C-alpha positions as protocol buffer text, in pm:
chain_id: "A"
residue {
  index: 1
  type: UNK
  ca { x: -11365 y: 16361 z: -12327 }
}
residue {
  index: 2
  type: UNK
  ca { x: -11426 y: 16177 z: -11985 }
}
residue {
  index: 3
  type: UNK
  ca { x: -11679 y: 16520 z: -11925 }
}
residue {
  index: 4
  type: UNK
  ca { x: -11881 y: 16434 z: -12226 }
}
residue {
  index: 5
  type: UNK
  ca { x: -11925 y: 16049 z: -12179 }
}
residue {
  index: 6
  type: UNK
  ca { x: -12044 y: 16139 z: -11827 }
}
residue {
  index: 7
  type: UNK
  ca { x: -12279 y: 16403 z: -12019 }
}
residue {
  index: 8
  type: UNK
  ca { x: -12384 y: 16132 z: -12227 }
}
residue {
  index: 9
  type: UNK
  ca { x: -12460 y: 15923 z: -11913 }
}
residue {
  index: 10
  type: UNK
  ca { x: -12650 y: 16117 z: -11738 }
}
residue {
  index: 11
  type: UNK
  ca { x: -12867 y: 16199 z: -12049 }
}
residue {
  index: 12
  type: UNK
  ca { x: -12943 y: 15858 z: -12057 }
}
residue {
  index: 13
  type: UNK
  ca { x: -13050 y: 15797 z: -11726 }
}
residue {
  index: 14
  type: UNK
  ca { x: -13262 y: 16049 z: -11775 }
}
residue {
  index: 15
  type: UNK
  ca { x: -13435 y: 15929 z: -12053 }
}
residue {
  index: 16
  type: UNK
  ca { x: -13454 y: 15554 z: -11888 }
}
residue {
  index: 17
  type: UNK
  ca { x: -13611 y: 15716 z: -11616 }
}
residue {
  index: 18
  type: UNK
  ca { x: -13885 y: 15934 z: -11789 }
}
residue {
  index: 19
  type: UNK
  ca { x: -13972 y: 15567 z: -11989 }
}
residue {
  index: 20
  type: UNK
  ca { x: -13972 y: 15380 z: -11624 }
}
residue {
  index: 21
  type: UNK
  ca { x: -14183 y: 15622 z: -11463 }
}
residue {
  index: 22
  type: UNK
  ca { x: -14407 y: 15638 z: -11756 }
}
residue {
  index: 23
  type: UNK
  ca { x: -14462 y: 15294 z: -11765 }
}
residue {
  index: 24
  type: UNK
  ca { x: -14511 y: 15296 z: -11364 }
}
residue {
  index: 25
  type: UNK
  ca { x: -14188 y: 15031 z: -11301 }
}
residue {
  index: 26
  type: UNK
  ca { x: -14061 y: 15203 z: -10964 }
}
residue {
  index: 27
  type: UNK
  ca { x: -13724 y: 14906 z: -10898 }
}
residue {
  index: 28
  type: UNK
  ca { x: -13590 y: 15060 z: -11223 }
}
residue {
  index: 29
  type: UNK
  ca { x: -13754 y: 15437 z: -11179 }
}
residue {
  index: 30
  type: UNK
  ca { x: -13477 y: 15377 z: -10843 }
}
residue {
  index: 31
  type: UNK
  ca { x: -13261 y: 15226 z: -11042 }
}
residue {
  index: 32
  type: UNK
  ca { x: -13219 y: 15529 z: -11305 }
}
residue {
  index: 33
  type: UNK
  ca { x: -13201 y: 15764 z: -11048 }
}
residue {
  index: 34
  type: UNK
  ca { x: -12878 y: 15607 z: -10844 }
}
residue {
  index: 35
  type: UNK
  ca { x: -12718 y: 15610 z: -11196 }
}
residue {
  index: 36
  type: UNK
  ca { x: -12828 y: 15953 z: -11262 }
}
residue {
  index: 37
  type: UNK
  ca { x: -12701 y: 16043 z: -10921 }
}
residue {
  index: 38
  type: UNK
  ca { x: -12350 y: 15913 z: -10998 }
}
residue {
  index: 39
  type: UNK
  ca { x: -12317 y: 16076 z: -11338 }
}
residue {
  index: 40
  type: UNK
  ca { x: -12398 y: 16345 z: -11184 }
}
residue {
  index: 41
  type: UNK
  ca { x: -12156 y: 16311 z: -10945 }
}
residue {
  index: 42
  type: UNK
  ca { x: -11915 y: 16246 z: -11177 }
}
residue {
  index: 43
  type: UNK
  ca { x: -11990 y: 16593 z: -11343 }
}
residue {
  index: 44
  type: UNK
  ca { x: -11976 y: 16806 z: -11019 }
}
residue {
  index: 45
  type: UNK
  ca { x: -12340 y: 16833 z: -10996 }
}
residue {
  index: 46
  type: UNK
  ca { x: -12385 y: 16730 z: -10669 }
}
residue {
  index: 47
  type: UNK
  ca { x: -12723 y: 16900 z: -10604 }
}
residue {
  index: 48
  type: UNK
  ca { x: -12898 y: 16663 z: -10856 }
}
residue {
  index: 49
  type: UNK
  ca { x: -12691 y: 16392 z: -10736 }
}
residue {
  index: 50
  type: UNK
  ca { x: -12822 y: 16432 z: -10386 }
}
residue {
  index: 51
  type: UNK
  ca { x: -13148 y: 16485 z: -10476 }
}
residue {
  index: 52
  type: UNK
  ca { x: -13152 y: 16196 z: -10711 }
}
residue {
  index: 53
  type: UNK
  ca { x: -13010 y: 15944 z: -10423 }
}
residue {
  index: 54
  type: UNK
  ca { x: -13247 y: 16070 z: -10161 }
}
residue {
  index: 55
  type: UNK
  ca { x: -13535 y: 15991 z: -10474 }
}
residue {
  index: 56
  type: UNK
  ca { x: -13425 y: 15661 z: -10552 }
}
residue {
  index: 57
  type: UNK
  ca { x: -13412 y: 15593 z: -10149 }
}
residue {
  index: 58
  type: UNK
  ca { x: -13774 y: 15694 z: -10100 }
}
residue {
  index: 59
  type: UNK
  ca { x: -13913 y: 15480 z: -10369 }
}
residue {
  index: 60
  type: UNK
  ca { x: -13675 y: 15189 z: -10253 }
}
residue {
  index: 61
  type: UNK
  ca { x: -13803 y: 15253 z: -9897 }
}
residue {
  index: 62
  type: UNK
  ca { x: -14184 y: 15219 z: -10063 }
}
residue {
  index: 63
  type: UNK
  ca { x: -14156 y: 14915 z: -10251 }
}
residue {
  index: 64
  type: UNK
  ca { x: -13932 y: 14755 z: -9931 }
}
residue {
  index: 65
  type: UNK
  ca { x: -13634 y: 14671 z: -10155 }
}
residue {
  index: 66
  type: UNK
  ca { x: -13352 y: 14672 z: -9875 }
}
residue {
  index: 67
  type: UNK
  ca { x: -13078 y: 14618 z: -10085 }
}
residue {
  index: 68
  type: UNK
  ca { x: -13202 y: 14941 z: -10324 }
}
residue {
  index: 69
  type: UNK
  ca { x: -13154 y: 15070 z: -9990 }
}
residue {
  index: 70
  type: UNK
  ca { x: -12822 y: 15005 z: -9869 }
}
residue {
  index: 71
  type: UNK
  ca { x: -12706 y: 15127 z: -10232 }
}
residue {
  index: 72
  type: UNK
  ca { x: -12876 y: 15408 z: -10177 }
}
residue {
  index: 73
  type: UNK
  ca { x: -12804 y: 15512 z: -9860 }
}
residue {
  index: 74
  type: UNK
  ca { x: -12398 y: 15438 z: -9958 }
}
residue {
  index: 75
  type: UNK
  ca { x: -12428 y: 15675 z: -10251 }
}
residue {
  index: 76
  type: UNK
  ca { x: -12605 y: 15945 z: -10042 }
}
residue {
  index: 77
  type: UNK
  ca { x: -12316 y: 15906 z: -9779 }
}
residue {
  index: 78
  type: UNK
  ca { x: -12043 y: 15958 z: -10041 }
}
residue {
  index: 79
  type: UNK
  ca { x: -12258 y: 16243 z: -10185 }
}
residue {
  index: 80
  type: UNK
  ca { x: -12304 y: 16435 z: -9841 }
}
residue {
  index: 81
  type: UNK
  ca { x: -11940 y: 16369 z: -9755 }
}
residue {
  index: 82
  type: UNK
  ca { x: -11829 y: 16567 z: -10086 }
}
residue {
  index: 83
  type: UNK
  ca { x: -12055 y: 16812 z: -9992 }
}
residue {
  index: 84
  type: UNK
  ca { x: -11938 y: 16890 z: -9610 }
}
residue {
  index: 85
  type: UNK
  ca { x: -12260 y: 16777 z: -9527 }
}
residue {
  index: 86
  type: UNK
  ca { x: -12105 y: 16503 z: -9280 }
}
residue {
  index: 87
  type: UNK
  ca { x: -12353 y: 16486 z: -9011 }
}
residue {
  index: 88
  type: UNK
  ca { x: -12559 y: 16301 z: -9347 }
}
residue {
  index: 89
  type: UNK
  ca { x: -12297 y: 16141 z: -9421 }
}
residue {
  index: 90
  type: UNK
  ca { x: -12289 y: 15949 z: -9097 }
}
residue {
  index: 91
  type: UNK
  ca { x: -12653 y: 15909 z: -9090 }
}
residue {
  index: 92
  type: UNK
  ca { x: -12702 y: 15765 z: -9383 }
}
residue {
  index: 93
  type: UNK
  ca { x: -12381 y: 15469 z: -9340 }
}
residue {
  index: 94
  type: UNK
  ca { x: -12556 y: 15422 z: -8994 }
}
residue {
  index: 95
  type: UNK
  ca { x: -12862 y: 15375 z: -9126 }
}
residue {
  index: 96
  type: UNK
  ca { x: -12754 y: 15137 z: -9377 }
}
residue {
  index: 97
  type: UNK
  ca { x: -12520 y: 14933 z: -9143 }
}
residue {
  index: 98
  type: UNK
  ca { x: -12770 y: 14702 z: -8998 }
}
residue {
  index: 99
  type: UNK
  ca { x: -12908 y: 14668 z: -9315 }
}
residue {
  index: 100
  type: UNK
  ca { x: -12614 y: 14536 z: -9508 }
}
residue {
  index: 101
  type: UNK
  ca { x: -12527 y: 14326 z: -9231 }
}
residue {
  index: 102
  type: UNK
  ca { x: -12886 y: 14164 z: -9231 }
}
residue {
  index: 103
  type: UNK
  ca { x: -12875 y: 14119 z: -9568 }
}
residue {
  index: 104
  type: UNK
  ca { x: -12519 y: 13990 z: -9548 }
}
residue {
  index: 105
  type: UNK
  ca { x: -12427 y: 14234 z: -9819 }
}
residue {
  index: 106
  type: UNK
  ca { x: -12063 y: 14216 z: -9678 }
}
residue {
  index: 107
  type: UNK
  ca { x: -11900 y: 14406 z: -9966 }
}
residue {
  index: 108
  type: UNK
  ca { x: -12155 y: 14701 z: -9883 }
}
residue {
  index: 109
  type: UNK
  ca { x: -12082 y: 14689 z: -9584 }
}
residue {
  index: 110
  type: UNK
  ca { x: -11717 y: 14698 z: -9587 }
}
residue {
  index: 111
  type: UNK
  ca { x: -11733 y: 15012 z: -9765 }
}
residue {
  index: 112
  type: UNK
  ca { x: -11978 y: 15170 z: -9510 }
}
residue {
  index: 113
  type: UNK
  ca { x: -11730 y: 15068 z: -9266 }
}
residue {
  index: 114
  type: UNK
  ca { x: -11446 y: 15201 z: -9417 }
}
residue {
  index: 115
  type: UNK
  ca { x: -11648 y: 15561 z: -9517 }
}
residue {
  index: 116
  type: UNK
  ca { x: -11728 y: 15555 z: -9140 }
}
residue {
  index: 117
  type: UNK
  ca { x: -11416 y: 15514 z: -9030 }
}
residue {
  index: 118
  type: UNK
  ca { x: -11299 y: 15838 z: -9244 }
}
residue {
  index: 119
  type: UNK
  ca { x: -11581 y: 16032 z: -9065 }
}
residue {
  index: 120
  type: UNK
  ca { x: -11464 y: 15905 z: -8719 }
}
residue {
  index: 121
  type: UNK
  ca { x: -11100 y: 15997 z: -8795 }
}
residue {
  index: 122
  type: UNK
  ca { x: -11187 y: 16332 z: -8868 }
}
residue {
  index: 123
  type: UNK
  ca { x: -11397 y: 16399 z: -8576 }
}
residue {
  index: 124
  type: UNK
  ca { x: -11139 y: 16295 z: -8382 }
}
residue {
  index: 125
  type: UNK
  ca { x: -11317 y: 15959 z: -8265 }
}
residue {
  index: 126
  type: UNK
  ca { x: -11001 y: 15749 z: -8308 }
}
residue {
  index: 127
  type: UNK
  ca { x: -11112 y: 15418 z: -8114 }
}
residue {
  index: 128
  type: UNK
  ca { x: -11436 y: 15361 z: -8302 }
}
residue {
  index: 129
  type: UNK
  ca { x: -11267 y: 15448 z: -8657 }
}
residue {
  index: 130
  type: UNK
  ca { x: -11008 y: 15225 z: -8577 }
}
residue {
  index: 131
  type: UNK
  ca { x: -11311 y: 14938 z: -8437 }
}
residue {
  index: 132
  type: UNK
  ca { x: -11472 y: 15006 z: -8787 }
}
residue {
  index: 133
  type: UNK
  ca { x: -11136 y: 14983 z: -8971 }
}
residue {
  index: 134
  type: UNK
  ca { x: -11074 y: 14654 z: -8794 }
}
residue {
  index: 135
  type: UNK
  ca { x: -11406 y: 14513 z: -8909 }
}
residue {
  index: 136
  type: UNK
  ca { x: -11406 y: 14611 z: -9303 }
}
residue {
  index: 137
  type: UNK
  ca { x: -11073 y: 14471 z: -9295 }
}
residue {
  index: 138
  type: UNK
  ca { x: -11207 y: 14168 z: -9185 }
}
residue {
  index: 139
  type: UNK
  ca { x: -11453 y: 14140 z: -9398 }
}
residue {
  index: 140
  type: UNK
  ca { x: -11239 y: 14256 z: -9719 }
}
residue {
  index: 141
  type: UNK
  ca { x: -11022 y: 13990 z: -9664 }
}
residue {
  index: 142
  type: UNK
  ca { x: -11271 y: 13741 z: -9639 }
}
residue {
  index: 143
  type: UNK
  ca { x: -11408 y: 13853 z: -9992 }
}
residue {
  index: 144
  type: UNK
  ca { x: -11018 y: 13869 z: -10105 }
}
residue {
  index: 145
  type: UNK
  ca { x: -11098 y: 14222 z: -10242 }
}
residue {
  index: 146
  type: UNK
  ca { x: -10756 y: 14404 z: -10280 }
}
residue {
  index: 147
  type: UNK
  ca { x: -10971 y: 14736 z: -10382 }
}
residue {
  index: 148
  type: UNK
  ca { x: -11112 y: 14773 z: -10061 }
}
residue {
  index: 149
  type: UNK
  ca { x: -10815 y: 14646 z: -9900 }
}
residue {
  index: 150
  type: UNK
  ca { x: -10616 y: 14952 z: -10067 }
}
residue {
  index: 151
  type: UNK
  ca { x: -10910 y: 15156 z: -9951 }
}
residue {
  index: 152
  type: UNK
  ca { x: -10913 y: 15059 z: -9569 }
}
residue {
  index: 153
  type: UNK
  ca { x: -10536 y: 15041 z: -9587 }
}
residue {
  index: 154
  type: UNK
  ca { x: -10545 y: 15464 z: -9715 }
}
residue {
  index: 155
  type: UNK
  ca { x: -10791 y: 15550 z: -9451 }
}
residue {
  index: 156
  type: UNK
  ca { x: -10623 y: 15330 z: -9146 }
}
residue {
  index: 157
  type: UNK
  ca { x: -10263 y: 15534 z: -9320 }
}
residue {
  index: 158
  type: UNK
  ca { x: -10499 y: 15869 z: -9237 }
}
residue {
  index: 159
  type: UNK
  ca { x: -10632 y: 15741 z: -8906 }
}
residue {
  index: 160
  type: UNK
  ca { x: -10251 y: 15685 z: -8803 }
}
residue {
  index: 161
  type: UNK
  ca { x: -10146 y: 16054 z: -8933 }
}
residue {
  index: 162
  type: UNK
  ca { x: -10402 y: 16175 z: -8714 }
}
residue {
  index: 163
  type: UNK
  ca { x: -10327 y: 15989 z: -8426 }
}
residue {
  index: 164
  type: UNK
  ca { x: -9945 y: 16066 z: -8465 }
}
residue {
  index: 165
  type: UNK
  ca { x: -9789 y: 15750 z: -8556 }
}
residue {
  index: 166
  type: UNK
  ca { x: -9581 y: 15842 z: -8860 }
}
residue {
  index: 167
  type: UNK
  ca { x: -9411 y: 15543 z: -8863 }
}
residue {
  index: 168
  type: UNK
  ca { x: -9692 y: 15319 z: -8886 }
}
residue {
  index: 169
  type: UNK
  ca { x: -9937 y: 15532 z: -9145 }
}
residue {
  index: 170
  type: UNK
  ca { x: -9607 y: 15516 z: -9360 }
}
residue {
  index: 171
  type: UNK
  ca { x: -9626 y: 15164 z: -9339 }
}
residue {
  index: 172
  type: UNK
  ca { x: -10018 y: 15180 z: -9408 }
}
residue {
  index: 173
  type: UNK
  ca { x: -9995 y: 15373 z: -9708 }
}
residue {
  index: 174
  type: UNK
  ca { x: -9730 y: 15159 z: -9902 }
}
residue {
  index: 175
  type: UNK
  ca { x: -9987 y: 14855 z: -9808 }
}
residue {
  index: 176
  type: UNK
  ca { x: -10248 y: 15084 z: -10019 }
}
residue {
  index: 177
  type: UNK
  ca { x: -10004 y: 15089 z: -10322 }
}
């Protein structure tokens, strides 16, 4: 069922975005195509997803819409990470850092933190995912969002498995609960 209202989704995107480029409105041409990218995700189709991310990013990077950007840039990271393409992956949430932090798009960021911090676990770079951890946990707490909290609590859990403290990523996890 879930497989068919994502069909449906995606459908529809594409159909909003034939109309918006039709009738030349590129915001919601950029729009459509970050939705389309995460039904698409959401179906497995990650080649379309990618390619309608790095899309929407272009014409968000023409009409100098910075916040199209950092949404952008987010979904491509989560879109290259699925795909093992995590040298993207890192470009893209360094990229879009500075952006969401100029914009003061602290939710955004929080979650570029957090995705960062994954990447840095897992290539071993165990100070600076922990720095990053530090930081969207910070900032998640500030926004009192107990999503993201969960999420940085999971990945600081993984961080801790990796750097051998048992004890503590047990603790971690049941904070992610």
């Amino acid at each position: 069922r879930a497989q068919g209202n994502h069909q449906a989704e995606a459908e529809h995107c594409r159909a909003m975005l034939s109309h918006m480029r039709a009738i030349g409105h590129r915001y919601y041409e950029a729009v459509a195509l970050n939705n389309l990218s995460l039904a698409c995700s959401a179906l497995g189709q990650y080649g379309p997803a990618i390619d309608a991310s790095e899309q929407a990013l272009d014409i968000f990077r023409q009409i100098n819409h910075q916040h199209g950007q950092v949404i952008s840039l987010l979904n491509l990271s989560s879109r290259y990470k699925t795909t093992g393409q995590l040298d993207k992956a890192r470009g893209a949430l360094t990229e879009g850092l500075p952006l969401a932090r100029e914009l003061s798009l602290a939710d955004d960021e929080a979650r570029m933190l957090s995705s960062l911090a994954e990447l840095l676990t897992n290539s071993g770079q165990y100070d600076a995912a922990g720095q990053a951890l530090e930081r969207a946990e910070e900032i998640a707490r500030v926004l009192g969002s107990v999503y993201l909290l969960a999420t940085i609590h999971n990945r600081a859990g993984e961080l801790a498995l990796a750097t051998g403290t048992h004890d503590r990523a047990v603790e971690l996890f049941e904070q992610s609960l």
